[in-house]
CSV table of C-alpha atoms and ligand atoms in Angstrom, one decimal:
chain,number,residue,atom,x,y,z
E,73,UNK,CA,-37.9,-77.4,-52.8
E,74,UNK,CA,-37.7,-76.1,-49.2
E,75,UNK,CA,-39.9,-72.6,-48.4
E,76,UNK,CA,-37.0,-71.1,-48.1
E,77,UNK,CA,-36.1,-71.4,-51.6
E,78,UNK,CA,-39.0,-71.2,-52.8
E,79,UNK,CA,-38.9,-67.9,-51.4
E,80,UNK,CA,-36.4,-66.7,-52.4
E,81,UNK,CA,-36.7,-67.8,-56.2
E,82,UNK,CA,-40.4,-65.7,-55.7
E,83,UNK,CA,-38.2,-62.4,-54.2
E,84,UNK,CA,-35.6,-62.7,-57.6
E,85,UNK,CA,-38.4,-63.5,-59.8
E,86,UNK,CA,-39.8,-60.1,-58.7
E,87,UNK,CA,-37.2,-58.2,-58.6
E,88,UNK,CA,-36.7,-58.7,-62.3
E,89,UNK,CA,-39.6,-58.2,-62.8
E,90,UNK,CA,-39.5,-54.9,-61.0
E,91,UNK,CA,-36.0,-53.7,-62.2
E,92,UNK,CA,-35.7,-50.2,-64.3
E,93,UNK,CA,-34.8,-51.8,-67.2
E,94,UNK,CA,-33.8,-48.4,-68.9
E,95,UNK,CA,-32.3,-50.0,-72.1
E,96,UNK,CA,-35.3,-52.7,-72.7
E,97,UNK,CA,-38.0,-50.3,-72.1
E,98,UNK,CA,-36.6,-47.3,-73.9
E,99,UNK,CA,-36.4,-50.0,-77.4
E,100,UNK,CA,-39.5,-51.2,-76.7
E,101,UNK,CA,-40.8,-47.9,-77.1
E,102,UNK,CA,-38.8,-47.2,-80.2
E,103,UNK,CA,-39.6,-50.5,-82.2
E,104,UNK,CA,-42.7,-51.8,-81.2
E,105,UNK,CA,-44.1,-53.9,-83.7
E,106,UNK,CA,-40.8,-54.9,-85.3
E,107,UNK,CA,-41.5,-58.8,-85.3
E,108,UNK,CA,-44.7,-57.7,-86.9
E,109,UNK,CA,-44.0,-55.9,-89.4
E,110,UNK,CA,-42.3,-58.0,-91.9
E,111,UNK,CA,-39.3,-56.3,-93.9
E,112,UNK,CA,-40.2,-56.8,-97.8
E,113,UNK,CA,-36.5,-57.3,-98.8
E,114,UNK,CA,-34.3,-58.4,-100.6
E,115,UNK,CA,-33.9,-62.1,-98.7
E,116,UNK,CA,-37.1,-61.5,-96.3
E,117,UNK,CA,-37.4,-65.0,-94.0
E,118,UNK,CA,-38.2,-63.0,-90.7
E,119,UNK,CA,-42.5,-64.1,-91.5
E,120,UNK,CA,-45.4,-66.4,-90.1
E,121,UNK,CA,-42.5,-68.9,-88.3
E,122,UNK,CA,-41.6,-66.2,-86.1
E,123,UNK,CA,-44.8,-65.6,-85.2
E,124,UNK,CA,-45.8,-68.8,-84.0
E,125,UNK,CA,-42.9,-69.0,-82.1
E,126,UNK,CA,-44.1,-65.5,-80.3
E,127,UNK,CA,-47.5,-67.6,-78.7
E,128,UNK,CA,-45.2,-69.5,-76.8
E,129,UNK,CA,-43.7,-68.6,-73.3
E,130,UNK,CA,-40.9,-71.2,-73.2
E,131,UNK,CA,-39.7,-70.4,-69.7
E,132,UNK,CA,-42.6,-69.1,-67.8
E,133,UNK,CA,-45.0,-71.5,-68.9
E,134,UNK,CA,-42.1,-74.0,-68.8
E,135,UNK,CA,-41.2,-73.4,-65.0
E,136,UNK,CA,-44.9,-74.3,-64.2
E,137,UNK,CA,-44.5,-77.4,-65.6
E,138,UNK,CA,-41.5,-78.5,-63.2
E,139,UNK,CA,-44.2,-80.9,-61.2
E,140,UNK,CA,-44.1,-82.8,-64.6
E,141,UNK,CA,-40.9,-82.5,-64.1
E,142,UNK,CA,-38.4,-84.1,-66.6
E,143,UNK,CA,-35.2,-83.1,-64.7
E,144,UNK,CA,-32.9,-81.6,-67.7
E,145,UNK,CA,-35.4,-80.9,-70.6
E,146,UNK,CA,-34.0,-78.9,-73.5
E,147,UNK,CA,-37.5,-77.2,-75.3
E,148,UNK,CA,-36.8,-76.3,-79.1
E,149,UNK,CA,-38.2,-72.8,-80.0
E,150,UNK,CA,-37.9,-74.0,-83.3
E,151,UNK,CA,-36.4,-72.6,-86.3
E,152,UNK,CA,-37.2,-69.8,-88.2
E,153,UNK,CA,-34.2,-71.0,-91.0
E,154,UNK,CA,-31.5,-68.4,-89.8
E,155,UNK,CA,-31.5,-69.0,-85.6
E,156,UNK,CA,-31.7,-72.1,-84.0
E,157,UNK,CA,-33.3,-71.4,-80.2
E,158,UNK,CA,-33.9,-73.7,-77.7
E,159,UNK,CA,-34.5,-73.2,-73.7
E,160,UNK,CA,-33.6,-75.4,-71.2
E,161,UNK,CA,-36.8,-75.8,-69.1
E,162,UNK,CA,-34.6,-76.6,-65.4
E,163,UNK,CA,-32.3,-73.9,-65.7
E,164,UNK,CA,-34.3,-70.9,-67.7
E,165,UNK,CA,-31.3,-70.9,-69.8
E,166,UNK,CA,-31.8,-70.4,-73.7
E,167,UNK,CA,-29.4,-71.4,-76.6
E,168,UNK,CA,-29.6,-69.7,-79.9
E,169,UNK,CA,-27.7,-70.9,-82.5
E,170,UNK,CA,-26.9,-68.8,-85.8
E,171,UNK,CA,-27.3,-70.5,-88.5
E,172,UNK,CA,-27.4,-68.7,-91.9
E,173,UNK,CA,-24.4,-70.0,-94.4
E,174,UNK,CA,-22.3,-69.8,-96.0
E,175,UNK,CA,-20.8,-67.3,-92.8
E,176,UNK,CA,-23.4,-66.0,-90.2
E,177,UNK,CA,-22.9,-62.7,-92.0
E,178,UNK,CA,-25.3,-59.7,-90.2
E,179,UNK,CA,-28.2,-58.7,-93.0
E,180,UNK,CA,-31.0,-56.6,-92.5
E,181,UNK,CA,-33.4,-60.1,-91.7
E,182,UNK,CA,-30.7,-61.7,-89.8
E,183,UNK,CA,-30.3,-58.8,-87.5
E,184,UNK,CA,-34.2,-58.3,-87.1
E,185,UNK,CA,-34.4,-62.2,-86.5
E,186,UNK,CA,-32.1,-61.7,-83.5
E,187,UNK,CA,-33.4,-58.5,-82.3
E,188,UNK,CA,-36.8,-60.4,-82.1
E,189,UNK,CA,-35.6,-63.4,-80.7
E,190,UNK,CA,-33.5,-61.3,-77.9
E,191,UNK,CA,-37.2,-59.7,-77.0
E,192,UNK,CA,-39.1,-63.0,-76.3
E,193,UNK,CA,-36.3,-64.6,-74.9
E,194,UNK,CA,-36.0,-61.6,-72.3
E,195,UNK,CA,-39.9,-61.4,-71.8
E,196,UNK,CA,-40.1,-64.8,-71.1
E,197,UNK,CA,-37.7,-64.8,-68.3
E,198,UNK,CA,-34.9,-66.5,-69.5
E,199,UNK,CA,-32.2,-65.8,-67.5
E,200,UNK,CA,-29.3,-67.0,-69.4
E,201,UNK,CA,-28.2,-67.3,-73.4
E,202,UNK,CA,-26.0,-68.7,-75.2
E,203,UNK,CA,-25.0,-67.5,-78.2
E,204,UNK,CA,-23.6,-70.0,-80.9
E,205,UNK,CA,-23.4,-70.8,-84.3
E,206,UNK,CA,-24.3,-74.2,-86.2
E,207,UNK,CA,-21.7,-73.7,-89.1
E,208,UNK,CA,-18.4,-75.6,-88.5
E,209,UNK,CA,-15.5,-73.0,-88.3
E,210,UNK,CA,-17.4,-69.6,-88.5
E,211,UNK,CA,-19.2,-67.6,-85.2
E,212,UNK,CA,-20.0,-65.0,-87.5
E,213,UNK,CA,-18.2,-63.0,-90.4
E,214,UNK,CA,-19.8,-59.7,-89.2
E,215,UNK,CA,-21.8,-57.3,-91.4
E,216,UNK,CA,-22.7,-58.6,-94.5
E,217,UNK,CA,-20.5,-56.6,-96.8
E,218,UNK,CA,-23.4,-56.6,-99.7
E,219,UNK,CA,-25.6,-54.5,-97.5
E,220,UNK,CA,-23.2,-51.5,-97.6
E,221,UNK,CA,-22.2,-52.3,-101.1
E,222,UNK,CA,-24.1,-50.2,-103.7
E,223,UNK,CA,-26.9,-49.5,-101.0
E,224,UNK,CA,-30.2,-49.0,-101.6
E,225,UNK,CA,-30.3,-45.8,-98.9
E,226,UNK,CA,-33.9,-46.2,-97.0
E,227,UNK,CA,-32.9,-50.2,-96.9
E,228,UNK,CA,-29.0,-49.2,-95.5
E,229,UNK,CA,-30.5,-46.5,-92.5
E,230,UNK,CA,-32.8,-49.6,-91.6
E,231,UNK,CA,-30.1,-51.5,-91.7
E,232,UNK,CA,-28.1,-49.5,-88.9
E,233,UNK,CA,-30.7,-48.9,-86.8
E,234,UNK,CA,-31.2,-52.7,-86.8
E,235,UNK,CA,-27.6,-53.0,-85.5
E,236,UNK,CA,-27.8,-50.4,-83.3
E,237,UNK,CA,-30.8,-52.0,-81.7
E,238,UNK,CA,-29.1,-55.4,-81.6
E,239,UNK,CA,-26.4,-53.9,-79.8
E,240,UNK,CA,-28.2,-52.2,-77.6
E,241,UNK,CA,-29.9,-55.0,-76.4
E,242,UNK,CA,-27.7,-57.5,-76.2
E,243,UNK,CA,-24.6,-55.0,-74.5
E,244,UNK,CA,-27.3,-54.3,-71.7
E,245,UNK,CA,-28.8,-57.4,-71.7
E,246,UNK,CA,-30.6,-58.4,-68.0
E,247,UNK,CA,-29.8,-62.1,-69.8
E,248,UNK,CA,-26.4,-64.0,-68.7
E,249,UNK,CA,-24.9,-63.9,-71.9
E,250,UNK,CA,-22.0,-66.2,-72.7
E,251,UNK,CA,-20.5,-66.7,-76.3
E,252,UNK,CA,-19.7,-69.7,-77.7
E,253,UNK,CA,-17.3,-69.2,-80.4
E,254,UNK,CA,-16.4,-72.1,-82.2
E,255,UNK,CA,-15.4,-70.5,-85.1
E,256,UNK,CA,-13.8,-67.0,-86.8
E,257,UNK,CA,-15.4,-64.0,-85.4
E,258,UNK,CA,-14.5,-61.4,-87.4
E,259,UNK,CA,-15.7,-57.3,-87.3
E,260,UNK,CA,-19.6,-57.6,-86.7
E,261,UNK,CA,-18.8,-61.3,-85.1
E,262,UNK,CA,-16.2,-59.8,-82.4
E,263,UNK,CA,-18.5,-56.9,-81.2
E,264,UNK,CA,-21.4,-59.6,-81.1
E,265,UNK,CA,-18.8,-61.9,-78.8
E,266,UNK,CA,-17.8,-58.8,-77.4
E,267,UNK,CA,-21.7,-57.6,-75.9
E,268,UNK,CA,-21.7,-60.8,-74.1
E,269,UNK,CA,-20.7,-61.3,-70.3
E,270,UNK,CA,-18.5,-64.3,-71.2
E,271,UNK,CA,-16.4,-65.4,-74.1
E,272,UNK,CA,-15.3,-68.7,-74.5
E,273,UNK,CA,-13.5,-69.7,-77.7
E,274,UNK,CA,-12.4,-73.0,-79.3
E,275,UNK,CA,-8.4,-73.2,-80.3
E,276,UNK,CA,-7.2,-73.7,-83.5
E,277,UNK,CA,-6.9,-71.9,-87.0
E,278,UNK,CA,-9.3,-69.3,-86.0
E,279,UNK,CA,-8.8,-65.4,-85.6
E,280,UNK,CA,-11.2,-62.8,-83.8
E,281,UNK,CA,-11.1,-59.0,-84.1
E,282,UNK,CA,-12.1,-55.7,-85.3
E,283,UNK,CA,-10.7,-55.2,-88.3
E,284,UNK,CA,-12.4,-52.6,-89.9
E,285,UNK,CA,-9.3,-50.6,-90.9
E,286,UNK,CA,-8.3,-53.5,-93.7
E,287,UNK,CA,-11.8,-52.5,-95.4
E,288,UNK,CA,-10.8,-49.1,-95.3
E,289,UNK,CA,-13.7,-48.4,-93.2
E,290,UNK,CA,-14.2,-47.1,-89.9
E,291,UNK,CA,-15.4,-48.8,-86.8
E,292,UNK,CA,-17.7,-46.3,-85.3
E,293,UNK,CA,-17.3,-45.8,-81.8
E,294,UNK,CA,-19.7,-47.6,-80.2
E,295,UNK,CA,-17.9,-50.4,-81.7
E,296,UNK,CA,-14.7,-48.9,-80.1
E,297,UNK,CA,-16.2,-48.2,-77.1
E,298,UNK,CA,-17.2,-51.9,-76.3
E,299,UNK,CA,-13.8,-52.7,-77.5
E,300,UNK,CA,-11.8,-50.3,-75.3
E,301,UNK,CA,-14.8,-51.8,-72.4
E,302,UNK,CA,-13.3,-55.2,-72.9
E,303,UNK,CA,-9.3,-54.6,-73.8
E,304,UNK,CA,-8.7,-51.3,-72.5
E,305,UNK,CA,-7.4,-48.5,-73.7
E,306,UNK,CA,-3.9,-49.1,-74.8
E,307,UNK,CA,-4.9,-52.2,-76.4
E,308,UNK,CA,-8.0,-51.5,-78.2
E,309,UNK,CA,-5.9,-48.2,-79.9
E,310,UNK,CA,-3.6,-51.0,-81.6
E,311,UNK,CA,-6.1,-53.2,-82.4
E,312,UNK,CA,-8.4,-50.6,-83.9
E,313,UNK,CA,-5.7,-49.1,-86.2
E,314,UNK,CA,-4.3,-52.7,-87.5
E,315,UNK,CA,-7.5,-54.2,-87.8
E,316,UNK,CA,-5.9,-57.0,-85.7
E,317,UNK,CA,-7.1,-60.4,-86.1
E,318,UNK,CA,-6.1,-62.1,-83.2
E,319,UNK,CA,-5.3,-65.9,-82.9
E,320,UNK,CA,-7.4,-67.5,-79.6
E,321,UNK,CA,-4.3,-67.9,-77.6
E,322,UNK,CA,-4.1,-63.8,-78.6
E,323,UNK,CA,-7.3,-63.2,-77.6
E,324,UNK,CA,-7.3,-64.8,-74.1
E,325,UNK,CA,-3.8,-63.0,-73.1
E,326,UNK,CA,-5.3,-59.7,-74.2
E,327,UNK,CA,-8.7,-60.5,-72.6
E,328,UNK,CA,-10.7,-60.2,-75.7
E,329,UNK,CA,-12.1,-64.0,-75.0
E,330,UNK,CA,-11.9,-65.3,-71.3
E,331,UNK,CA,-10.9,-68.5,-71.9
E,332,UNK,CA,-9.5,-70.4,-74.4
E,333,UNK,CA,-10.7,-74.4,-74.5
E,334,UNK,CA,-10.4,-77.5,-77.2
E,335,UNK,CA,-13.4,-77.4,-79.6
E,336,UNK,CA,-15.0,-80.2,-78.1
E,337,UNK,CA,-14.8,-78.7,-75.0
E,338,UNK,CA,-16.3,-75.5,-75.4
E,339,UNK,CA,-20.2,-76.1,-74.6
E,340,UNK,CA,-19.0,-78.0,-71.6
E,341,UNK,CA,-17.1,-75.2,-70.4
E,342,UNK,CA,-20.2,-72.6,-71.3
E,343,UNK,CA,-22.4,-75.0,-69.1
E,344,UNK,CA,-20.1,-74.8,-66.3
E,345,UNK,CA,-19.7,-70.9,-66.6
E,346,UNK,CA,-23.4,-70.6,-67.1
E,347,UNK,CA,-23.8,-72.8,-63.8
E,348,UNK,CA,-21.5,-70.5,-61.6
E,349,UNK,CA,-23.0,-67.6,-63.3
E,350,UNK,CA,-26.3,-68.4,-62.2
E,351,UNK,CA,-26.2,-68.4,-58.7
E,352,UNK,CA,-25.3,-64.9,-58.6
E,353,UNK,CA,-28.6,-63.0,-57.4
E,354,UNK,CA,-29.7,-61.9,-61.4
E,355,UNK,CA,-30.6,-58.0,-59.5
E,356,UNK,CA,-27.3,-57.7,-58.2
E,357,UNK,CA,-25.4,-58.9,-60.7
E,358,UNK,CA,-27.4,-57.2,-63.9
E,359,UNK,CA,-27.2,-53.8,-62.0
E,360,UNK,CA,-23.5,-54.6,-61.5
E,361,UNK,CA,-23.5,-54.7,-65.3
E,362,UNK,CA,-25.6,-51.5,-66.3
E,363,UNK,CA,-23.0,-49.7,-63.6
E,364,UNK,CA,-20.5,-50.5,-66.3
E,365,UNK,CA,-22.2,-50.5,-69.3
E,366,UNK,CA,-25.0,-47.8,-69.6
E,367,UNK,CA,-22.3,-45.0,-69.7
E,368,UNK,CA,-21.5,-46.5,-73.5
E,369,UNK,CA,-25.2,-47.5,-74.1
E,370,UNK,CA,-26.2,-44.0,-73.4
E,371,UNK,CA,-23.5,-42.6,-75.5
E,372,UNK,CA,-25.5,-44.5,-78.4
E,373,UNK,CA,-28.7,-43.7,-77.0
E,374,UNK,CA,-28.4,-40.2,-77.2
E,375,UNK,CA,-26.7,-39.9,-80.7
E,376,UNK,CA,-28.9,-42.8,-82.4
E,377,UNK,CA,-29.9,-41.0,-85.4
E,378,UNK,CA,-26.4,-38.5,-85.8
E,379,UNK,CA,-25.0,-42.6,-85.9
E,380,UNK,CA,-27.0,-43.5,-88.7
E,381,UNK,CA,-26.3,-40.1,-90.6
E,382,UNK,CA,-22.9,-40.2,-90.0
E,383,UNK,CA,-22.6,-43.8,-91.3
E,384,UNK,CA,-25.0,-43.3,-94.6
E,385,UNK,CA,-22.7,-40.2,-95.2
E,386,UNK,CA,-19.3,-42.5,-94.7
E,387,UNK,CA,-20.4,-45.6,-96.4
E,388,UNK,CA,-21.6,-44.6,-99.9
E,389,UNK,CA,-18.4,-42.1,-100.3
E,390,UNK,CA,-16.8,-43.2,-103.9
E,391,UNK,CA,-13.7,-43.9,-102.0
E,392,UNK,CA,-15.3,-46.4,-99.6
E,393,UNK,CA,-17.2,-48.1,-102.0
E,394,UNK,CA,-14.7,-48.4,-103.8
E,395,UNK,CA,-12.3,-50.0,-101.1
E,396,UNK,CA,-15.7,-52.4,-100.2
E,397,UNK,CA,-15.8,-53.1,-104.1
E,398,UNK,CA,-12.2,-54.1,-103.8
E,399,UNK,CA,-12.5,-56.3,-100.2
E,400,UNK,CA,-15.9,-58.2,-101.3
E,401,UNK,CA,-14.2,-58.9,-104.9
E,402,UNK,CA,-11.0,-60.6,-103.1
E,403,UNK,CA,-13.3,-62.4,-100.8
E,404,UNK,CA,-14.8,-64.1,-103.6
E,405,UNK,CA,-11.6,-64.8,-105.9
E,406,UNK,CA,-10.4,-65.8,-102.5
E,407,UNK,CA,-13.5,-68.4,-102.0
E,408,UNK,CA,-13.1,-69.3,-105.9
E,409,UNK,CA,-9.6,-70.4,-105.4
E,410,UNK,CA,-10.4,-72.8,-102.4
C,18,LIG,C1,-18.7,-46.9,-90.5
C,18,LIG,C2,-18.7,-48.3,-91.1
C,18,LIG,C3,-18.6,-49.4,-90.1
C,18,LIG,C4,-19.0,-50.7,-90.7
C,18,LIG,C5,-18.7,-51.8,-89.8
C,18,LIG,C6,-18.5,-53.0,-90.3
C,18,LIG,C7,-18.3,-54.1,-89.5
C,18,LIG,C8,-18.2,-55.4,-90.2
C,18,LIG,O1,-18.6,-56.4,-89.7
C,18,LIG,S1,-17.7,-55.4,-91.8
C,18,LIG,C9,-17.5,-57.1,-92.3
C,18,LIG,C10,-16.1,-57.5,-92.0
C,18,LIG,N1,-16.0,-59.0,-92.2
C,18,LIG,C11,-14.9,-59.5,-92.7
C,18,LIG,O2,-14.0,-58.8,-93.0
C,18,LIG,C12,-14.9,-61.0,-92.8
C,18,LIG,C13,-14.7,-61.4,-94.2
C,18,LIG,N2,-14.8,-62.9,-94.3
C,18,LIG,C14,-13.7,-63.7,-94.0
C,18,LIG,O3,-12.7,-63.2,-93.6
C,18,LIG,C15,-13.9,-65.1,-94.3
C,18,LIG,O4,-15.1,-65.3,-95.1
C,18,LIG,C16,-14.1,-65.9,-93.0
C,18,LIG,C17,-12.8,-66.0,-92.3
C,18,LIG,C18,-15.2,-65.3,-92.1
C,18,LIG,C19,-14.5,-67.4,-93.4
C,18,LIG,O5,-13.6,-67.9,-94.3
C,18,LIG,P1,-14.1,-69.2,-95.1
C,18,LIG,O6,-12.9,-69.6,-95.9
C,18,LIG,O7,-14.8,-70.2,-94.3
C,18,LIG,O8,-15.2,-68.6,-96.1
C,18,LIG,P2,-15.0,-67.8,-97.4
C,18,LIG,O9,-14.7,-68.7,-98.6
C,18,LIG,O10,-14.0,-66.7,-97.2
C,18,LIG,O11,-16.4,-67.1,-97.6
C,18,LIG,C20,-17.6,-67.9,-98.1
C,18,LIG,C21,-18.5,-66.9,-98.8
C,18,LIG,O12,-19.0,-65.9,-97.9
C,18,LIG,C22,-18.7,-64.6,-98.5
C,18,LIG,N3,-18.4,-63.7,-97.3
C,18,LIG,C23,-17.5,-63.9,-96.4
C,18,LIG,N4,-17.7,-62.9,-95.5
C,18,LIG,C24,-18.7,-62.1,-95.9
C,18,LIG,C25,-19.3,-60.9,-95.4
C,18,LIG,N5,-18.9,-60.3,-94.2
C,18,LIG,N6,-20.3,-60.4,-96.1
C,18,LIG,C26,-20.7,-60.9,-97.2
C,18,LIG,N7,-20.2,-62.1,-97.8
C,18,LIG,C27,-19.2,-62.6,-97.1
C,18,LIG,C28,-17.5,-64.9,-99.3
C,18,LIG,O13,-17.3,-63.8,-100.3
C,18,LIG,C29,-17.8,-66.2,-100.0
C,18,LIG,O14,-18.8,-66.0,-100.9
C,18,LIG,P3,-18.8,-66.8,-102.3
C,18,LIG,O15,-18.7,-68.2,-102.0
C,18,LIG,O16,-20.1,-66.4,-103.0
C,18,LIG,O17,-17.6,-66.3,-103.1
């Protein structure tokens, strides 16, 4: 590598380093200790694995080793039975990989797991992710519908907050983020998608959306917001009331995925995009995105705890429960009848 470009990896290096990160440092502060503190829940996994995996350093330690250098090496972060993450030593850039069947569905440990896994990936300087799934035909089915379902109400606040968090993270991310979606991407699964810089979705049988409304429940509006962010107004107020499940060739005409490629195709097409994405200086093109985005991150910021109150209060109404009771119950007969 010349000195030129040595210097100027050195100057970008240290301007991340350097950056306001208002959205990183504000969580850290809020939820310290979250990957140690082990939830004792109903399905807890989020234990000792994950804390192994924090003594590594993938990409810092990883870019000293380039002397060694094996020119493309893919380093598994291991698996901590619900993510799959690996980082790509040459290129900083990390895959993660959800993994938790039958549907990638958002619990309590599966959101922690993933808020973790967003923190070391970030403090180790990665400077791209991938976000994947390993289950043929499913991204992710959203929020597990159990967790709002007959709640327990300390569990169901932890819950949101653990959403909120992910959110926050992910939406301001100082990562290249590009989605893979291979697979439906339903509620939860679309705003997931949606947080990311770039969508790229296999074609087929396969619908994306936010359809809330045909649970008789509510998206709240930072769910809105990152919808209205990526469709626009007129669009997101259609979508939003019909709970509009929309097809991939749907999506990509409304803009709600980017591009629209055969399955087989679609972590080609993410390497490529990752590629030109990466020779963007990362300073110039993460402020770029906080420009955008921290208006609606600081919308949430502000109101983090009216969120949680207002959802609590909404989601264990008779009425909603009721209409849950009736969508998880025709989810299953659904399933039964395959
Ligand atoms: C203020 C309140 C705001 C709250 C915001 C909520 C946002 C959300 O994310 S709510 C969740 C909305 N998600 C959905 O509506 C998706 C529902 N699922 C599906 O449409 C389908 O499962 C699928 C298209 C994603 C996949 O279809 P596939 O045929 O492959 O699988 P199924 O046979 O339907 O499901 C297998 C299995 O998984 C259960 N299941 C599916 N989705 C969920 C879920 N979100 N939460 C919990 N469980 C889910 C389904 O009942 C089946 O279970 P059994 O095999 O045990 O019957």
């Amino acid at each position: 590598m010349s000195m030129a470009s040595k210097s100027m990896l050195n100057a970008q290096a240290l301007a991340r380093s350097r950056l306001s990160y208002r959205c990183y440092n504000h969580l850290s502060k809020i939820h310290v200790g979250l990957g140690s503190t082990p939830y004792s829940t109903k399905n807890s996994k989020v234990t000792a694995s994950h804390q192994a995996h924090s003594l590594l350093s993938p990409c810092k330690l990883l870019s000293q080793q380039k002397a060694t250098a094996r020119k493309f090496s893919q380093r598994s972060l291991g698996q901590d039975n619900l993510l799959d993450v690996s980082v790509d030593s040459s290129s900083g850039v990390a895959t993660l990989k959800m993994q938790k069947p039958p549907v990638n569905s958002f619990s309590l440990e599966f959101l922690t797991s993933l808020c973790i896994n967003l923190d070391k990936l970030h403090s180790d300087g990665c400077r791209g992710l991938v976000i994947g799934s390993s289950l043929p035909k499913i991204f992710s089915a959203g929020l597990e519908i159990t967790e709002m379902y007959q709640p327990d109400e300390a569990r169901l606040r932890e819950f949101w907050r653990t959403l909120q968090e992910f959110w926050i993270k992910l939406y301001g991310s100082q990562m290249i983020t590009i989605a893979a979606i291979t697979g439906h991407s339903p509620a939860g699964g679309c705003l997931v998608s949606m947080c990311c810089d770039h969508r790229v979705m296999a074609d087929g049988k396969l619908t994306i959306g936010l359809n809330e409304t045909l649970l008789g429940i509510v998206a709240p509006r930072w769910f809105s917001d990152t919808l209205i962010n990526t469709v626009g107004h007129r669009e997101a107020e259609r979508a939003l009331q019909l709970g509009k499940l929309y097809s991939p060739q749907e999506a990509v005409a409304v803009g709600l995925v980017d591009q629209v490629v055969p399955l087989e195709s679609v972590a080609a097409t993410v390497e490529s995009t990752m590629a030109q994405w990466l020779k963007i200086p990362s300073h110039a093109r993460h402020l770029s995105k906080l420009q955008l985005r921290q208006p609606t991150l600081d919308r949430l910021l502000h109101t983090r705890q009216e969120d949680i109150d207002n959802f609590v209060s909404f989601i264990t109404k008779e009425s909603i429960q009721k209409s849950l009771g009736m969508y998880l119950a025709a989810l299953k007969q659904r399933s039964k009848a395959k």
